[in-house]
């Protein structure tokens, strides 16, 4: 059942402005994300051959929507595809993931063109294998999944926030065993787009169109089926934002989503069904390069500075046993610098709780989290951990979930 929602007259007019110039149906729509804001057709052109492989020979039934900040842009045919501009309410050059506005735009295109499914693409989408993208589409259009999520193969020094926090926390809280719960690219069914639009409106109606949504949480609560498709290597667009800002936006938004769905995840539930696919990928996985010693030492030094400057703030969030572990870590040499899985799980869970209780201002809280995250990164790199360890970390999050539930229900009883 689609999420109940009320579309205001203003939003109806917004819909019409998005899709003006076309009333034909489409088998599917492709919605380009914020990285393609105000892209000229010739800038989108390099993506079209990739899309032709991804969507198959029937490209004439596929509509490609891209965001613009002005109303002068018009629909046009380009290399067999219909390119449809839509007005974007958020003009941010630092947003690389799909936002609430992205999901609302995708739903409006799906609804206006009676499409069965939608493919949302982040910047540099042509850098991952188009056959894998085709598998994502097929998982939704033919395989019965409502949300298809890619599984990228990234170098050892990329995607670490996902490995440290997003993936294991999503798996523990929402029972969704997905490696990239906040991917750059998604395929979704019409009813999943409908549900995401309902979630988006809570933000876009208050001018928060750049808010980050968590489709995995929405799909889990709705009881929808996931698909995870191996997509090989992918270029991850870079942002020049400060780490504290990134943590506040990304991890902070996930913590807020966990709070919003607390009545769901506190109950014991079966794991969400996940359809797995190799994606027919042909791109080789990136070679794992050993990080330079100087790089790891710089991360450790950032943690030590944080320990000296933020110890009092950490003591408001973390229990004594964790503080003792951090004290030992602050004087450990590089060769013995290791954040144990059990310590890291407790750190993340305690910050999730502090975010909910507003122990300190949330932006300051996530700033205080940054040196701890850098410590985990340094440990991950120094110990030469790989993707297999990320799975072990996720299991540790699952095993210690009762700690989060207990502290969530009775925070004063467990107050450090």
Short mmCIF file of C-alpha atoms in Angstrom, two decimals:
data_model
loop_
_atom_site.label_atom_id
_atom_site.label_comp_id
_atom_site.label_asym_id
_atom_site.label_seq_id
_atom_site.Cartn_x
_atom_site.Cartn_y
_atom_site.Cartn_z
CA UNK A 1 0.00 0.00 0.00
CA UNK A 2 1.39 3.40 -0.99
CA UNK A 3 2.18 5.84 1.76
CA UNK A 4 -0.79 8.11 2.35
CA UNK A 5 -0.04 11.65 1.28
CA UNK A 6 -1.75 14.89 0.38
CA UNK A 7 -0.61 16.70 -2.75
CA UNK A 8 -1.30 20.40 -2.40
CA UNK A 9 -2.47 22.63 -5.23
CA UNK A 10 0.94 24.25 -5.24
CA UNK A 11 2.61 20.88 -5.68
CA UNK A 12 0.19 19.96 -8.47
CA UNK A 13 1.24 23.09 -10.32
CA UNK A 14 4.85 22.16 -9.61
CA UNK A 15 4.23 18.73 -11.15
CA UNK A 16 2.82 20.27 -14.30
CA UNK A 17 5.81 22.57 -14.59
CA UNK A 18 8.12 19.58 -14.24
CA UNK A 19 6.61 17.58 -17.07
CA UNK A 20 5.26 20.28 -19.37
CA UNK A 21 5.51 19.40 -23.02
CA UNK A 22 4.91 15.68 -22.76
CA UNK A 23 1.93 13.55 -21.84
CA UNK A 24 3.03 10.31 -23.44
CA UNK A 25 3.64 7.19 -21.46
CA UNK A 26 7.07 5.68 -20.86
CA UNK A 27 8.08 2.18 -19.84
CA UNK A 28 10.55 3.72 -17.41
CA UNK A 29 12.15 7.01 -16.48
CA UNK A 30 15.74 7.85 -15.71
CA UNK A 31 16.15 10.66 -13.20
CA UNK A 32 19.55 12.31 -13.10
CA UNK A 33 20.61 13.53 -9.68
CA UNK A 34 21.95 16.85 -8.37
CA UNK A 35 25.34 16.36 -10.04
CA UNK A 36 23.64 16.99 -13.39
CA UNK A 37 22.07 20.31 -12.36
CA UNK A 38 21.67 22.64 -15.37
CA UNK A 39 23.55 20.22 -17.60
CA UNK A 40 23.26 21.05 -21.29
CA UNK A 41 22.12 18.22 -23.59
CA UNK A 42 25.65 17.90 -24.97
CA UNK A 43 26.86 17.37 -21.40
CA UNK A 44 24.38 14.54 -20.97
CA UNK A 45 25.25 13.08 -24.39
CA UNK A 46 28.25 11.01 -23.14
CA UNK A 47 25.87 9.21 -20.79
CA UNK A 48 23.44 8.19 -23.55
CA UNK A 49 25.42 5.30 -25.12
CA UNK A 50 25.85 3.89 -21.61
CA UNK A 51 22.12 4.25 -21.01
CA UNK A 52 21.28 2.55 -24.28
CA UNK A 53 23.07 -0.56 -23.08
CA UNK A 54 21.50 -0.26 -19.64
CA UNK A 55 17.89 0.08 -20.83
CA UNK A 56 18.15 -2.13 -23.89
CA UNK A 57 17.07 -1.43 -27.42
CA UNK A 58 13.74 0.16 -26.48
CA UNK A 59 15.24 3.54 -25.66
CA UNK A 60 12.31 5.27 -27.33
CA UNK A 61 10.15 4.25 -24.37
CA UNK A 62 12.59 5.77 -21.86
CA UNK A 63 12.41 9.34 -20.63
CA UNK A 64 15.47 11.02 -19.11
CA UNK A 65 14.77 13.77 -16.61
CA UNK A 66 17.49 16.18 -15.50
CA UNK A 67 17.39 19.09 -13.01
CA UNK A 68 17.48 22.75 -14.01
CA UNK A 69 17.17 25.98 -12.06
CA UNK A 70 15.41 27.97 -14.79
CA UNK A 71 12.15 27.56 -16.66
CA UNK A 72 13.48 28.25 -20.15
CA UNK A 73 14.76 24.73 -20.79
CA UNK A 74 12.53 22.62 -23.03
CA UNK A 75 12.10 18.93 -23.75
CA UNK A 76 13.92 17.60 -26.77
CA UNK A 77 14.82 14.38 -28.52
CA UNK A 78 18.49 13.56 -28.37
CA UNK A 79 20.03 10.43 -29.85
CA UNK A 80 16.76 8.52 -29.56
CA UNK A 81 15.98 9.58 -25.99
CA UNK A 82 13.50 12.15 -24.75
CA UNK A 83 15.34 14.61 -22.48
CA UNK A 84 12.93 16.24 -20.01
CA UNK A 85 14.15 19.11 -17.81
CA UNK A 86 12.49 19.60 -14.44
CA UNK A 87 12.76 22.54 -12.07
CA UNK A 88 15.01 21.83 -9.13
CA UNK A 89 14.24 23.57 -5.86
CA UNK A 90 17.75 23.02 -4.49
CA UNK A 91 20.80 24.48 -6.22
CA UNK A 92 23.68 22.91 -4.31
CA UNK A 93 26.96 22.08 -5.96
CA UNK A 94 28.12 19.98 -2.99
CA UNK A 95 25.30 17.41 -3.05
CA UNK A 96 26.44 14.14 -4.65
CA UNK A 97 23.82 11.75 -3.24
CA UNK A 98 20.11 11.67 -4.00
CA UNK A 99 18.16 14.18 -1.91
CA UNK A 100 14.51 14.53 -0.90
CA UNK A 101 14.02 16.77 -3.94
CA UNK A 102 15.57 14.08 -6.18
CA UNK A 103 13.11 11.45 -4.96
CA UNK A 104 10.13 13.77 -5.29
CA UNK A 105 11.18 14.69 -8.84
CA UNK A 106 11.56 11.01 -9.70
CA UNK A 107 8.06 10.23 -8.48
CA UNK A 108 6.55 13.14 -10.40
CA UNK A 109 8.15 11.85 -13.60
CA UNK A 110 7.00 8.29 -12.90
CA UNK A 111 3.44 9.42 -12.21
CA UNK A 112 3.21 11.81 -15.15
CA UNK A 113 4.39 9.18 -17.63
CA UNK A 114 2.79 6.10 -16.07
CA UNK A 115 6.21 4.47 -15.84
CA UNK A 116 6.65 1.06 -14.23
CA UNK A 117 10.02 1.82 -12.72
CA UNK A 118 12.64 4.50 -12.31
CA UNK A 119 16.43 4.60 -12.39
CA UNK A 120 18.05 7.35 -10.32
CA UNK A 121 21.65 8.11 -11.24
CA UNK A 122 24.36 10.04 -9.45
CA UNK A 123 27.25 11.87 -11.08
CA UNK A 124 29.76 9.94 -13.23
CA UNK A 125 27.18 7.19 -13.63
CA UNK A 126 28.81 5.92 -16.82
CA UNK A 127 31.85 4.91 -14.75
CA UNK A 128 30.18 1.70 -13.57
CA UNK A 129 29.17 -1.15 -15.82
CA UNK A 130 26.03 -0.53 -17.87
CA UNK A 131 25.16 -4.24 -17.84
CA UNK A 132 24.98 -4.06 -14.07
CA UNK A 133 22.64 -1.09 -14.35
CA UNK A 134 20.53 -3.23 -16.67
CA UNK A 135 20.43 -5.90 -13.96
CA UNK A 136 19.22 -3.30 -11.45
CA UNK A 137 16.42 -2.32 -13.80
CA UNK A 138 15.53 -5.94 -14.50
CA UNK A 139 15.40 -6.73 -10.77
CA UNK A 140 12.66 -4.13 -10.40
CA UNK A 141 10.79 -4.41 -13.69
CA UNK A 142 10.85 -8.21 -13.92
CA UNK A 143 12.33 -9.63 -10.71
CA UNK A 144 9.79 -8.44 -8.17
CA UNK A 145 12.06 -6.08 -6.21
CA UNK A 146 10.86 -2.63 -5.19
CA UNK A 147 14.34 -1.22 -4.57
CA UNK A 148 17.54 -2.28 -6.34
CA UNK A 149 20.77 -1.12 -4.73
CA UNK A 150 24.25 -1.40 -6.27
CA UNK A 151 27.19 -3.02 -4.56
CA UNK A 152 30.25 -1.12 -5.70
CA UNK A 153 33.83 -2.40 -5.60
CA UNK A 154 35.80 0.53 -4.23
CA UNK A 155 39.47 0.97 -3.32
CA UNK A 156 40.36 0.37 0.32
CA UNK A 157 40.51 4.10 1.08
CA UNK A 158 37.06 4.95 -0.32
CA UNK A 159 33.56 4.45 1.02
CA UNK A 160 34.82 4.23 4.60
CA UNK A 161 31.96 6.16 6.20
CA UNK A 162 29.68 3.62 4.61
CA UNK A 163 31.80 0.74 5.90
CA UNK A 164 32.18 2.15 9.41
CA UNK A 165 28.68 3.45 10.08
CA UNK A 166 26.05 3.42 7.36
CA UNK A 167 26.13 -0.19 6.21
CA UNK A 168 26.51 -1.98 9.57
CA UNK A 169 24.06 0.33 11.31
CA UNK A 170 21.47 -0.10 8.57
CA UNK A 171 21.90 -3.86 8.73
CA UNK A 172 21.52 -3.97 12.51
CA UNK A 173 18.61 -1.55 12.78
CA UNK A 174 16.59 -2.32 9.65
CA UNK A 175 17.65 -5.95 9.06
CA UNK A 176 18.71 -4.98 5.56
CA UNK A 177 21.94 -6.73 4.56
CA UNK A 178 23.06 -4.23 1.93
CA UNK A 179 26.61 -2.99 1.46
CA UNK A 180 25.65 0.51 0.26
CA UNK A 181 22.37 1.66 1.84
CA UNK A 182 23.03 5.22 0.66
CA UNK A 183 24.25 4.54 -2.85
CA UNK A 184 24.57 7.12 -5.60
CA UNK A 185 22.32 5.07 -7.88
CA UNK A 186 19.03 3.28 -7.32
CA UNK A 187 16.33 1.53 -9.33
CA UNK A 188 12.87 1.50 -7.82
CA UNK A 189 9.31 0.48 -8.60
CA UNK A 190 6.47 2.96 -9.02
CA UNK A 191 5.12 2.21 -5.56
CA UNK A 192 8.58 2.68 -4.02
CA UNK A 193 8.84 6.05 -5.78
CA UNK A 194 5.40 6.86 -4.36
CA UNK A 195 6.52 6.04 -0.84
CA UNK A 196 9.73 8.03 -1.18
CA UNK A 197 7.72 11.01 -2.45
CA UNK A 198 5.63 10.90 0.71
CA UNK A 199 8.79 10.91 2.82
CA UNK A 200 10.25 13.69 0.68
CA UNK A 201 7.29 16.00 1.12
CA UNK A 202 7.93 16.23 4.83
CA UNK A 203 11.18 17.98 3.95
CA UNK A 204 10.42 19.81 0.72
CA UNK A 205 7.32 21.42 2.25
CA UNK A 206 9.64 23.08 4.79
CA UNK A 207 12.25 24.13 2.20
CA UNK A 208 14.59 21.25 3.01
CA UNK A 209 14.85 19.86 -0.47
CA UNK A 210 18.53 19.03 0.08
CA UNK A 211 17.75 16.72 3.01
CA UNK A 212 19.08 13.18 2.67
CA UNK A 213 16.55 10.36 2.74
CA UNK A 214 17.14 6.70 3.52
CA UNK A 215 15.28 4.54 0.99
CA UNK A 216 16.45 1.32 2.67
CA UNK A 217 14.68 2.31 5.89
CA UNK A 218 11.51 3.25 4.01
CA UNK A 219 11.50 -0.02 2.08
CA UNK A 220 12.15 -2.06 5.24
CA UNK A 221 9.29 -0.45 7.14
CA UNK A 222 6.96 -1.01 4.17
CA UNK A 223 7.97 -4.67 3.90
CA UNK A 224 9.26 -4.24 0.35
CA UNK A 225 11.79 -6.53 -1.31
CA UNK A 226 15.37 -5.44 -1.97
CA UNK A 227 17.76 -6.42 -4.71
CA UNK A 228 21.52 -5.96 -4.46
CA UNK A 229 23.45 -5.95 -7.73
CA UNK A 230 27.22 -6.16 -7.98
CA UNK A 231 28.25 -3.28 -10.22
CA UNK A 232 32.04 -3.41 -10.15
CA UNK A 233 34.14 -0.29 -9.77
CA UNK A 234 32.66 3.19 -9.85
CA UNK A 235 33.99 6.75 -9.75
CA UNK A 236 32.73 8.51 -6.63
CA UNK A 237 32.29 12.27 -7.20
CA UNK A 238 34.24 14.26 -4.64
CA UNK A 239 33.02 17.13 -2.49
CA UNK A 240 35.07 19.85 -0.85
CA UNK A 241 32.91 19.90 2.27
CA UNK A 242 34.52 19.61 5.70
CA UNK A 243 34.38 16.19 7.35
CA UNK A 244 32.26 17.54 10.20
CA UNK A 245 29.74 18.90 7.71
CA UNK A 246 29.62 15.57 5.86
CA UNK A 247 29.12 13.63 9.07
CA UNK A 248 26.39 16.01 10.19
CA UNK A 249 24.58 15.72 6.87
CA UNK A 250 25.03 12.03 6.16
CA UNK A 251 25.46 10.21 9.48
CA UNK A 252 23.30 12.78 11.25
CA UNK A 253 20.46 12.25 8.80
CA UNK A 254 20.70 8.49 9.33
CA UNK A 255 20.59 8.95 13.10
CA UNK A 256 17.46 11.10 12.66
CA UNK A 257 15.87 8.43 10.45
CA UNK A 258 16.58 5.81 13.10
CA UNK A 259 14.80 8.01 15.63
CA UNK A 260 11.83 8.49 13.31
CA UNK A 261 11.45 4.72 12.84
CA UNK A 262 12.12 3.67 16.44
CA UNK A 263 8.79 1.89 16.84
CA UNK A 264 9.74 -0.34 13.90
CA UNK A 265 13.28 -1.43 14.69
CA UNK A 266 12.88 -2.00 18.44
CA UNK A 267 10.83 -5.09 17.74
CA UNK A 268 12.44 -8.34 16.66
CA UNK A 269 11.70 -8.88 12.99
CA UNK A 270 12.90 -11.25 10.29
CA UNK A 271 15.57 -10.01 7.93
CA UNK A 272 14.31 -8.11 4.90
CA UNK A 273 14.37 -10.30 1.76
CA UNK A 274 17.27 -9.44 -0.55
CA UNK A 275 17.63 -10.70 -4.12
CA UNK A 276 21.31 -11.01 -5.08
CA UNK A 277 22.74 -10.55 -8.55
CA UNK A 278 26.26 -10.58 -9.95
CA UNK A 279 25.08 -7.86 -12.32
CA UNK A 280 26.90 -9.38 -15.34
CA UNK A 281 29.63 -6.89 -14.57
CA UNK A 282 32.75 -6.88 -16.68
CA UNK A 283 34.70 -4.04 -15.07
CA UNK A 284 37.54 -5.35 -12.90
CA UNK A 285 37.56 -4.65 -9.20
CA UNK A 286 40.03 -1.92 -8.21
CA UNK A 287 43.37 -3.05 -6.90
CA UNK A 288 43.82 -2.56 -3.18
CA UNK A 289 46.74 -0.24 -2.51
CA UNK A 290 48.46 -0.15 0.85
CA UNK A 291 48.07 3.33 2.35
CA UNK A 292 51.19 5.38 2.99
CA UNK A 293 52.44 5.36 6.56
CA UNK A 294 52.32 9.15 6.61
CA UNK A 295 48.62 9.08 5.72
CA UNK A 296 47.77 6.79 8.62
CA UNK A 297 49.93 8.76 11.04
CA UNK A 298 48.13 11.96 10.06
CA UNK A 299 44.79 10.33 10.87
CA UNK A 300 46.09 9.14 14.23
CA UNK A 301 47.39 12.61 15.05
CA UNK A 302 43.97 14.10 14.26
CA UNK A 303 42.44 11.65 16.71
CA UNK A 304 44.99 12.53 19.40
CA UNK A 305 44.28 16.23 18.98
CA UNK A 306 40.58 15.45 19.27
CA UNK A 307 41.22 13.40 22.41
CA UNK A 308 42.98 16.33 24.07
CA UNK A 309 40.38 18.92 23.02
CA UNK A 310 37.13 16.98 23.15
CA UNK A 311 37.54 14.65 26.09
CA UNK A 312 35.03 16.57 28.21
CA UNK A 313 32.43 16.48 25.44
CA UNK A 314 33.01 12.77 24.87
CA UNK A 315 32.44 12.18 28.58
CA UNK A 316 28.90 13.52 28.14
CA UNK A 317 28.20 10.87 25.50
CA UNK A 318 30.39 7.85 26.18
CA UNK A 319 30.49 5.57 29.27
CA UNK A 320 33.66 5.24 31.37
CA UNK A 321 34.82 1.94 29.86
CA UNK A 322 34.80 3.45 26.36
CA UNK A 323 36.70 6.51 27.60
CA UNK A 324 39.33 4.22 29.11
CA UNK A 325 39.71 2.43 25.76
CA UNK A 326 40.14 5.79 24.01
CA UNK A 327 42.77 6.86 26.53
CA UNK A 328 44.80 3.76 25.77
CA UNK A 329 44.33 4.31 22.07
CA UNK A 330 45.60 7.90 22.32
CA UNK A 331 49.07 6.70 23.33
CA UNK A 332 49.23 3.57 21.16
CA UNK A 333 51.90 3.48 18.42
CA UNK A 334 50.85 2.99 14.83
CA UNK A 335 51.72 -0.72 14.88
CA UNK A 336 49.31 -1.32 17.78
CA UNK A 337 46.70 1.26 16.85
CA UNK A 338 43.45 -0.69 16.65
CA UNK A 339 39.86 0.23 17.39
CA UNK A 340 38.17 -3.02 18.34
CA UNK A 341 34.82 -3.82 16.79
CA UNK A 342 33.14 -3.92 20.19
CA UNK A 343 34.45 -0.46 21.12
CA UNK A 344 33.44 1.03 17.79
CA UNK A 345 29.92 -0.41 17.96
CA UNK A 346 29.39 1.13 21.40
CA UNK A 347 30.75 4.49 20.23
CA UNK A 348 28.32 4.62 17.30
CA UNK A 349 25.35 3.47 19.36
CA UNK A 350 26.09 6.02 22.09
CA UNK A 351 26.29 8.81 19.52
CA UNK A 352 23.00 7.67 18.00
CA UNK A 353 21.42 7.99 21.43
CA UNK A 354 23.07 11.37 22.14
CA UNK A 355 21.74 12.60 18.79
CA UNK A 356 18.25 11.62 19.85
CA UNK A 357 18.56 13.13 23.35
CA UNK A 358 20.29 16.28 22.03
CA UNK A 359 22.94 15.89 24.69
CA UNK A 360 24.70 18.76 22.93
CA UNK A 361 23.80 20.65 19.75
CA UNK A 362 23.66 18.13 16.93
CA UNK A 363 26.16 19.90 14.68
CA UNK A 364 28.64 20.04 17.58
CA UNK A 365 27.90 16.40 18.40
CA UNK A 366 28.78 15.26 14.89
CA UNK A 367 31.87 17.48 14.95
CA UNK A 368 32.94 15.64 18.11
CA UNK A 369 32.31 12.35 16.32
CA UNK A 370 34.76 13.23 13.52
CA UNK A 371 38.05 12.44 15.38
CA UNK A 372 36.58 9.12 16.54
CA UNK A 373 35.67 8.26 12.98
CA UNK A 374 39.21 9.17 11.87
CA UNK A 375 40.53 6.82 14.54
CA UNK A 376 38.45 4.01 13.08
CA UNK A 377 39.73 4.85 9.58
CA UNK A 378 43.32 4.82 10.79
CA UNK A 379 42.77 1.47 12.49
CA UNK A 380 41.07 0.06 9.39
CA UNK A 381 43.96 1.09 7.14
CA UNK A 382 46.76 0.28 9.59
CA UNK A 383 45.41 -3.22 10.19
CA UNK A 384 44.96 -3.84 6.47
CA UNK A 385 41.31 -4.73 6.89
CA UNK A 386 39.27 -5.62 3.83
CA UNK A 387 35.67 -6.08 2.78
CA UNK A 388 35.38 -9.32 4.74
CA UNK A 389 36.02 -7.40 7.94
CA UNK A 390 33.18 -5.00 7.10
CA UNK A 391 30.86 -8.01 7.25
CA UNK A 392 32.29 -9.00 10.63
CA UNK A 393 31.75 -5.45 11.87
CA UNK A 394 28.14 -5.58 10.73
CA UNK A 395 27.68 -8.81 12.69
CA UNK A 396 29.08 -7.07 15.77
CA UNK A 397 26.51 -4.29 15.33
CA UNK A 398 23.76 -6.90 15.08
CA UNK A 399 24.96 -8.79 18.14
CA UNK A 400 25.08 -5.65 20.29
CA UNK A 401 21.76 -4.20 19.16
CA UNK A 402 20.16 -5.01 22.56
CA UNK A 403 22.48 -2.37 24.05
CA UNK A 404 21.00 0.29 21.74
CA UNK A 405 17.44 -0.86 22.48
CA UNK A 406 18.04 -0.80 26.24
CA UNK A 407 19.63 2.62 26.24
CA UNK A 408 16.94 3.94 23.91
CA UNK A 409 14.14 2.85 26.23
CA UNK A 410 15.84 3.69 29.52
CA UNK A 411 18.53 6.30 28.80
CA UNK A 412 18.79 7.52 32.40
CA UNK A 413 19.39 4.01 33.72
CA UNK A 414 22.42 3.67 31.48
CA UNK A 415 23.55 7.27 31.72
CA UNK A 416 27.38 7.36 31.74
#
